[in-house]
Short mmCIF file of C-alpha atoms in Angstrom, two decimals:
data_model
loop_
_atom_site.label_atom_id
_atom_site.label_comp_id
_atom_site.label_asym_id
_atom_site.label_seq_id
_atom_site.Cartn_x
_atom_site.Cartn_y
_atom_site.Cartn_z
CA UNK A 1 -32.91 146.91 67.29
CA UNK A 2 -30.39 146.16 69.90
CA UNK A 3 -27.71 146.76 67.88
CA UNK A 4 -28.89 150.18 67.02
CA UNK A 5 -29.51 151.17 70.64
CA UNK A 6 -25.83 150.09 71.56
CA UNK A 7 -24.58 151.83 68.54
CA UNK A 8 -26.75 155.40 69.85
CA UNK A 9 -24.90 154.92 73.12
CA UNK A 10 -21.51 154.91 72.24
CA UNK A 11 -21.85 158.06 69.83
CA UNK A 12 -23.91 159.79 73.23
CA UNK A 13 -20.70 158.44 75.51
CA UNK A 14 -18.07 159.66 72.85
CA UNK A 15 -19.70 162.88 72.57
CA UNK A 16 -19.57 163.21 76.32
CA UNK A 17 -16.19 162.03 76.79
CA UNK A 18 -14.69 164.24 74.52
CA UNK A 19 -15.22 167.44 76.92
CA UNK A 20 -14.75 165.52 79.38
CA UNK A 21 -10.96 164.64 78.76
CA UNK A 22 -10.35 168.10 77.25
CA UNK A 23 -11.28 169.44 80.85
CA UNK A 24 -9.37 166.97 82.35
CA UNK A 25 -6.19 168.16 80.17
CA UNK A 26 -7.17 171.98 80.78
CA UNK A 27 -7.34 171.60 84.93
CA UNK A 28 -3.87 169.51 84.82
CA UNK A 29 -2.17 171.95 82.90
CA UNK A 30 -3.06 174.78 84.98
CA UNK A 31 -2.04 172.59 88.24
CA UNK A 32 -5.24 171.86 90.04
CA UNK A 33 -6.47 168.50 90.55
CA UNK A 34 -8.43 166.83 87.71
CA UNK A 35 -9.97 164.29 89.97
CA UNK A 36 -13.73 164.59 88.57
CA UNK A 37 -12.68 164.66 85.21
CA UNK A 38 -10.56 161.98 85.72
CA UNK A 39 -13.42 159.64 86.83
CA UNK A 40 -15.96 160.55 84.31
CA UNK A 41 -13.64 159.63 81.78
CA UNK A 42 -12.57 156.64 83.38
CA UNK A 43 -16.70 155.74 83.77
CA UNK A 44 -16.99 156.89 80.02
CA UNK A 45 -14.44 154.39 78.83
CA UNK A 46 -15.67 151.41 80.82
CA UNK A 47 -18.86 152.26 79.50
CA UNK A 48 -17.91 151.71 76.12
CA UNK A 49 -15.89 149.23 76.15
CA UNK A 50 -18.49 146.90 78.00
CA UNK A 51 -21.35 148.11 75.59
CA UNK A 52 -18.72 147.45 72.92
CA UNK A 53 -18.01 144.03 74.05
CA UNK A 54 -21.48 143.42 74.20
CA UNK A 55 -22.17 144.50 71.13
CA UNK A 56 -19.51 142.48 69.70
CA UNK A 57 -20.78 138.73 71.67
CA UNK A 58 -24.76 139.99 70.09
CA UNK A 59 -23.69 139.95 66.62
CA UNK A 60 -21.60 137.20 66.84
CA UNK A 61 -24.67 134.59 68.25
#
């Protein structure tokens, strides 16, 4: 059951970092600061890397 909740989160974070980084591209390109994208994409990637990781260590016990 634990896997399949860790597995549910990383889809939900992929699908939300998706936009994220495509705004992030979108407001560099057209010169203003990204700095909000920037860190929601940052906080989407340590999210799944640590739920990842986790997820990893579970199955392997």
């Amino acid at each position: 059951m634990t896997i399949i909740i860790g597995v549910v989160i990383i889809i939900l974070l992929v699908i939300s970092l998706i936009p994220n980084y495509q705004a992030m591209k979108l407001a560099k390109n057209q010169g203003q600061k990204p700095t909000r994208y920037t860190i929601m994409v940052g906080i989407d990637l340590i999210l799944i890397v640590l739920i990842a990781i986790t997820l990893i260590l579970k199955m392997n016990s």
